[in-house]
């Protein structure tokens, strides 16, 4: 291929020609087109570096003689690859699990791992997951970086839209609230996810405008849901940079009052994604918000961004255990230990505990056996546009009957 091909491709990397042949055959039988096969990771790197093709999904063997799967994963992280990754190996399952975590630490979208020999059913399950990833990947824009002015215009033109993901009680199944997750409805590129524009907003002084826009939209929705008799809490993500503006608590209070929403229904989620530039201002703002009865949630707990120091200093009343300690904790002793440790800390500090990343029924059953308060994740619902929430609520009422049977 000499000219960049804009069709999204699936890349398969394995040094064993037999495995490569079988996997290619299986993928074709599942309806996949545009396959690229590589017997050496070096070749795959050349294709990616030269941007010869748009790659949306990679199946990568871990054990290869020249450059192995771990080195390749590191390479993918370094070029900011945004597609899906599936790790394949015949090794001990724990090696696969560790490799998976490593890939996630490089911010890669790991769909899962496959143990050789690969069954058609497992492969097909990966492709279903990939379907959800691809909706975020328009081949023309997969690598596009946005300019601050484009985002500024987008905010001014009202192109930011909120999606909402439900949080449910693990003991009753009641829907307690929703988390607001912002997206950018770009006029040309389609729906853009926040990991592609939040740092841009933080770096170019746009985060206050962004958050105000997200918060006002969310409050408006809560007020509409109130009218439908859904009494929901609403969580909004804050950036540490929001906590530099001393007027922020007043803006929050005004917006809530304008929509007739008690502040006790608002939850603000904070991670320490960047060092607090002005620690005193941040503590001042967080404490004032708490005094106004806004709930404060420590997000991504356990990842190192959300540290124990923050728990000591900030009056948080909710703790969200990061999804990397939730999904799969039922089968992984180390994840379970971290999960249970975090939970016990939340309990001792009198905080509401939330498990993020509940992706499948096993995760759900595991959590039901703990005393974690709330759960959130794809198994319950994906983030959705506000208009879809009433239908989802009706659907959940049916589903919960079987889940709580
Ligand atoms: P977050 O606060 O940790 O939000 C949860 C992210 O996990 C969301 O990604 C959500 O779609 C995804 N998620 C939910 N359930 C599952 C699951 O079961 N499995 C997996 N693998 N993922 C799940 P999203 O919407 O792409 O948001 C990414 C991050 O962007 C958020 O992470 C948050 O840090 C940031 N963000 C989103 N909206 C805003 C905002 O309005 N302001 C700020 N400052 N940051 C925001
Ligand atoms: Ca969050
Ligand atoms: Ca989180």
XYZ file of C-alpha atoms and ligand atoms in Angstrom:
453
model
C 0.000 0.000 0.000
C 1.554 3.287 -0.978
C -1.351 5.708 -0.669
C -2.981 6.027 2.748
C -6.046 3.813 2.641
C -8.915 5.328 4.566
C -10.852 2.098 4.994
C -10.482 0.970 8.612
C -8.330 -2.162 8.818
C -7.929 -4.997 11.266
C -4.297 -5.921 11.814
C -3.205 -9.385 12.909
C 0.351 -9.889 14.164
C 1.760 -13.344 14.864
C 5.084 -14.894 13.983
C 3.502 -18.317 13.500
C 2.156 -18.557 9.930
C -0.269 -21.303 10.932
C -1.884 -19.192 13.694
C -1.926 -16.204 11.354
C -3.722 -18.283 8.728
C -6.312 -19.659 11.159
C -7.042 -16.259 12.701
C -7.388 -14.639 9.271
C -9.752 -17.375 8.207
C -11.846 -17.025 11.375
C -12.060 -13.235 11.043
C -13.093 -13.507 7.395
C -15.760 -16.041 8.293
C -17.111 -13.523 10.827
C -17.504 -10.981 8.034
C -14.344 -8.911 8.576
C -12.844 -7.272 5.535
C -9.654 -5.266 5.112
C -7.289 -7.488 7.063
C -3.609 -6.731 7.328
C -1.374 -9.571 8.471
C 2.165 -9.194 9.779
C 4.592 -11.927 10.780
C 6.843 -9.412 12.499
C 5.978 -6.559 14.820
C 8.591 -4.460 13.000
C 6.505 -4.635 9.835
C 3.375 -3.617 11.767
C 5.263 -0.648 13.260
C 6.337 0.489 9.790
C 2.747 0.402 8.563
C 1.531 2.370 11.578
C 4.351 4.900 11.490
C 3.964 5.618 7.808
C 0.176 5.884 8.358
C -0.204 3.625 5.328
C -3.550 2.452 6.600
C -6.153 3.422 9.165
C -6.049 0.618 11.723
C -9.017 0.294 14.048
C -8.294 -3.044 15.683
C -5.126 -5.025 16.332
C -4.770 -8.664 17.371
C -1.251 -8.995 18.700
C 0.599 -12.116 19.760
C 2.694 -11.610 22.891
C 5.470 -14.107 22.246
C 7.372 -13.159 19.126
C 11.097 -13.598 18.494
C 12.270 -10.134 17.418
C 10.033 -7.442 18.892
C 7.599 -9.002 21.344
C 4.017 -8.004 22.120
C 4.969 -5.936 25.168
C 7.385 -3.832 23.136
C 4.738 -3.427 20.464
C 2.173 -2.294 23.044
C 4.668 0.273 24.304
C 5.097 1.474 20.723
C 1.312 1.807 20.279
C 1.144 3.895 23.449
C 3.939 6.150 22.214
C 2.174 6.965 18.935
C -1.156 7.576 20.680
C -2.921 4.727 18.851
C -6.692 5.059 19.451
C -8.132 1.822 18.077
C -8.856 -1.443 19.876
C -6.224 -3.968 20.963
C -6.648 -7.665 21.660
C -3.690 -9.510 23.180
C -3.185 -13.122 22.193
C -0.967 -15.700 23.832
C -0.505 -19.345 24.596
C 1.238 -18.436 27.880
C -0.037 -18.647 31.435
C -3.234 -16.619 31.855
C -1.520 -14.376 34.444
C 1.011 -13.238 31.859
C -1.883 -12.217 29.649
C -3.528 -10.353 32.553
C -0.341 -8.465 33.353
C 0.168 -7.582 29.692
C -3.409 -6.326 29.572
C -2.821 -4.031 32.529
C 0.379 -2.774 30.986
C -1.449 -1.945 27.777
C -4.120 -0.098 29.739
C -1.417 1.855 31.536
C -0.341 3.046 28.078
C -3.904 4.352 27.656
C -4.714 1.789 25.002
C -8.266 0.589 24.486
C -7.758 -3.065 25.369
C -10.816 -5.075 24.403
C -9.532 -8.195 26.079
C -7.164 -11.120 25.851
C -7.432 -14.376 23.945
C -5.781 -17.595 24.937
C -4.600 -19.866 22.120
C -6.162 -21.872 20.554
C -8.737 -19.171 19.850
C -12.386 -20.146 19.626
C -14.694 -18.527 17.112
C -17.089 -17.568 19.946
C -14.376 -15.660 21.848
C -13.281 -13.930 18.694
C -16.801 -12.925 17.862
C -17.259 -11.492 21.398
C -14.194 -9.272 20.829
C -15.672 -7.987 17.578
C -18.901 -7.059 19.330
C -16.898 -5.028 21.848
C -14.964 -3.464 18.996
C -18.262 -2.346 17.439
C -18.691 -0.035 20.409
C -15.189 1.346 20.062
C -15.442 1.988 16.340
C -18.342 4.353 16.756
C -15.790 6.699 18.314
C -13.374 6.264 15.455
C -14.128 8.032 12.253
C -11.304 6.915 9.928
C -10.795 10.441 8.624
C -10.330 11.853 12.078
C -8.699 9.011 13.974
C -5.450 10.888 14.393
C -6.663 14.453 14.180
C -5.716 16.843 16.949
C -7.979 19.812 17.560
C -6.876 23.407 17.846
C -7.923 25.507 20.850
C -9.865 27.880 18.581
C -11.905 25.034 17.132
C -12.922 23.951 20.623
C -13.630 27.533 21.654
C -15.936 27.903 18.640
C -17.535 24.532 19.355
C -18.370 25.572 22.919
C -19.723 28.938 21.731
C -21.851 27.231 19.042
C -23.426 24.883 21.589
C -21.785 21.769 20.149
C -21.092 20.183 23.536
C -23.691 17.570 24.453
C -23.961 15.600 27.642
C -24.491 11.884 27.802
C -25.661 10.337 31.060
C -24.749 7.006 32.629
C -26.951 5.582 35.408
C -25.748 4.643 38.888
C -27.825 1.986 40.606
C -28.086 0.742 44.154
C -26.561 -2.719 44.547
C -28.968 -3.650 47.313
C -32.273 -2.529 45.771
C -31.567 -1.959 42.079
C -33.019 1.554 42.377
C -31.582 4.101 39.977
C -29.969 6.640 42.294
C -28.452 9.043 39.834
C -26.569 9.631 36.611
C -23.027 10.679 35.788
C -22.737 13.426 33.194
C -20.162 12.682 30.490
C -19.557 15.378 27.939
C -19.153 14.774 24.188
C -18.425 17.181 21.376
C -20.874 16.891 18.506
C -18.455 18.076 15.857
C -20.172 19.329 12.676
C -17.785 17.389 10.415
C -16.119 14.702 12.517
C -19.156 13.432 14.417
C -19.200 12.566 18.098
C -15.860 13.237 19.804
C -15.074 11.712 23.210
C -13.751 13.770 26.107
C -10.287 12.213 26.227
C -9.650 14.111 22.986
C -10.551 17.576 24.196
C -10.539 17.868 28.021
C -6.763 18.389 28.266
C -6.978 20.844 25.394
C -9.604 22.776 27.354
C -7.439 22.632 30.490
C -4.341 23.819 28.663
C -6.033 26.746 26.922
C -8.155 28.213 29.633
C -11.410 26.831 28.237
C -12.241 24.416 31.027
C -14.334 26.911 32.993
C -16.553 27.615 29.982
C -16.776 23.900 29.262
C -17.745 22.967 32.816
C -20.305 25.739 33.090
C -21.883 24.569 29.872
C -21.943 20.917 31.054
C -23.333 21.867 34.450
C -26.118 24.107 33.107
C -27.218 21.449 30.610
C -27.185 18.778 33.316
C -29.245 20.868 35.741
C -31.769 21.553 32.981
C -32.131 17.818 32.397
C -32.520 16.991 36.073
C -35.325 19.470 36.241
C -37.029 17.779 33.235
C -36.589 14.352 34.849
C -38.042 15.742 38.067
C -41.176 16.573 36.142
C -41.317 12.899 35.064
C -40.947 11.947 38.708
C -37.406 10.581 38.393
C -35.688 11.924 41.480
C -32.100 11.560 40.354
C -28.798 12.769 41.708
C -26.560 14.165 39.022
C -22.778 13.846 39.012
C -20.574 16.219 37.051
C -16.829 15.821 36.498
C -14.619 18.704 37.508
C -11.118 19.421 36.435
C -8.681 20.587 39.096
C -8.367 23.749 36.992
C -12.018 24.541 37.786
C -10.957 24.869 41.375
C -8.927 27.976 40.726
C -11.907 30.254 40.216
C -13.295 31.428 43.553
C -16.637 32.329 41.915
C -17.258 28.708 40.978
C -19.365 27.755 44.059
C -21.621 30.764 43.441
C -22.105 29.773 39.813
C -23.046 26.267 40.927
C -25.532 27.587 43.489
C -27.098 29.997 40.978
C -27.496 27.356 38.266
C -29.114 24.932 40.691
C -31.477 27.607 42.002
C -32.449 28.661 38.464
C -33.520 25.066 37.795
C -35.082 24.573 41.195
C -32.736 21.719 42.076
C -31.596 21.331 45.701
C -27.791 21.380 45.871
C -27.876 18.116 47.795
C -28.789 16.409 44.505
C -25.531 17.487 42.879
C -22.346 15.420 43.065
C -19.057 16.860 41.865
C -16.399 14.303 40.891
C -12.762 15.248 41.261
C -9.510 13.505 40.405
C -6.094 14.890 40.984
C -5.221 14.615 37.302
C -2.898 17.557 37.593
C -1.195 18.915 40.635
C -3.352 21.465 42.301
C -1.771 24.717 41.230
C -3.304 26.643 44.023
C -4.025 24.223 46.805
C -5.504 26.762 49.161
C -7.991 28.060 46.577
C -8.997 24.498 45.715
C -9.614 23.588 49.354
C -11.510 26.849 49.889
C -13.795 26.107 46.934
C -14.360 22.437 47.789
C -15.144 23.240 51.399
C -17.621 25.964 50.435
C -19.346 23.569 48.037
C -19.625 20.989 50.815
C -21.082 23.622 53.156
C -23.727 24.235 50.509
C -24.515 20.470 50.742
C -23.075 19.581 47.346
C -21.620 16.057 47.473
C -17.964 15.618 46.596
C -16.780 12.415 45.030
C -13.184 11.240 44.772
C -13.000 9.759 41.261
C -10.763 6.954 39.912
C -9.807 6.003 43.453
C -6.728 3.810 43.640
C -5.077 5.060 40.460
C -2.514 7.273 42.118
C -4.158 10.420 40.798
C -6.676 10.170 43.588
C -4.461 9.824 46.557
C -4.813 9.248 50.254
C -3.579 12.772 50.871
C -6.689 14.083 49.141
C -8.882 11.858 51.291
C -7.255 13.340 54.360
C -7.600 16.958 53.261
C -10.828 17.237 51.297
C -14.274 16.590 52.803
C -15.272 13.950 50.244
C -18.444 11.994 50.922
C -18.351 9.599 47.981
C -15.568 7.299 46.807
C -15.537 5.892 43.270
C -13.352 2.845 42.998
C -11.584 2.923 39.661
C -12.826 0.473 37.075
C -9.397 -1.141 36.778
C -10.017 -2.650 40.253
C -13.623 -3.602 39.608
C -13.904 -5.344 36.279
C -12.590 -8.876 36.713
C -11.992 -8.532 40.492
C -14.001 -11.734 40.978
C -11.272 -13.764 39.290
C -8.143 -11.845 40.218
C -6.886 -11.947 43.812
C -4.816 -8.787 43.617
C -7.649 -6.710 42.126
C -10.020 -8.067 44.741
C -7.665 -7.147 47.583
C -7.366 -3.564 46.318
C -11.102 -3.345 45.711
C -11.932 -4.594 49.202
C -9.312 -2.346 50.803
C -10.811 0.707 49.095
C -14.302 -0.346 50.079
C -13.355 -0.777 53.692
C -11.721 2.647 53.707
C -14.911 4.195 52.294
C -16.960 2.456 54.972
C -14.710 3.567 57.815
C -14.816 7.150 56.601
C -18.604 7.029 56.293
C -18.499 7.609 52.531
C -20.846 6.286 49.860
C -18.936 3.730 47.764
C -19.333 3.411 44.006
C -17.882 0.673 41.805
C -17.188 1.839 38.251
C -16.651 -0.404 35.238
C -19.206 -3.120 35.961
C -18.932 -4.691 32.551
C -20.507 -8.131 32.823
C -22.737 -10.350 34.874
C -19.808 -11.832 36.805
C -18.762 -8.339 37.925
C -22.363 -7.666 38.958
C -22.699 -10.835 41.038
C -19.345 -10.238 42.663
C -20.388 -6.725 43.701
C -23.755 -7.878 44.980
C -21.906 -10.064 47.457
C -19.926 -7.093 48.811
C -21.395 -4.168 50.707
C -20.527 -1.632 48.045
C -23.369 0.891 47.725
C -23.635 1.835 44.066
C -22.603 0.387 40.714
C -22.014 1.938 37.325
C -20.864 0.366 34.070
C -21.652 -1.049 30.670
C -23.446 -4.055 32.186
C -26.056 -1.716 33.629
C -26.071 0.905 30.895
C -23.721 2.750 28.598
C -23.698 6.536 28.721
C -26.690 7.705 26.658
C -28.245 10.916 25.364
C -30.745 12.415 27.814
C -33.703 11.593 25.560
C -33.031 7.859 25.920
C -33.096 7.813 29.703
C -36.876 7.421 30.229
C -36.970 4.331 27.925
C -33.922 2.891 29.620
C -35.560 3.391 33.044
C -38.560 1.354 31.900
C -36.287 -1.357 30.507
C -34.255 -1.477 33.733
C -37.397 -2.021 35.814
C -37.896 -5.279 33.906
C -34.268 -6.314 33.890
C -33.804 -5.765 37.593
C -36.511 -8.324 38.326
C -34.328 -11.062 36.873
C -31.142 -9.645 38.419
C -32.682 -9.574 41.887
C -34.632 -12.825 41.564
P -14.526 9.101 34.190
O -14.996 10.238 35.009
O -13.760 8.031 34.887
O -15.825 8.537 33.476
C -16.068 7.186 33.230
C -15.597 6.800 31.860
O -15.657 5.368 31.779
C -16.512 7.309 30.747
O -15.721 7.498 29.579
C -17.465 6.122 30.564
O -18.048 6.080 29.289
C -16.529 4.969 30.757
N -17.228 3.771 31.250
C -18.397 3.689 31.889
N -18.717 2.411 32.201
C -17.693 1.659 31.746
C -17.433 0.245 31.762
O -18.210 -0.579 32.244
N -16.269 -0.148 31.202
C -15.382 0.722 30.642
N -14.267 0.236 30.106
N -15.598 2.060 30.611
C -16.743 2.516 31.167
P -15.809 8.830 28.738
O -17.223 9.291 28.630
O -15.027 8.622 27.479
O -15.075 9.888 29.651
C -13.705 9.805 29.875
C -13.250 10.776 30.926
O -13.393 12.126 30.476
C -14.069 10.716 32.199
O -13.613 9.626 32.966
C -13.752 12.058 32.822
O -12.526 12.023 33.496
C -13.580 12.944 31.597
N -14.792 13.763 31.434
C -15.985 13.436 30.900
N -16.849 14.479 30.955
C -16.170 15.501 31.558
C -16.499 16.864 31.922
O -17.625 17.345 31.734
N -15.522 17.582 32.542
C -14.284 17.078 32.808
N -13.377 17.862 33.394
N -13.936 15.812 32.478
C -14.871 15.040 31.872
Ca -16.150 10.557 36.748
Ca -13.814 7.357 37.000
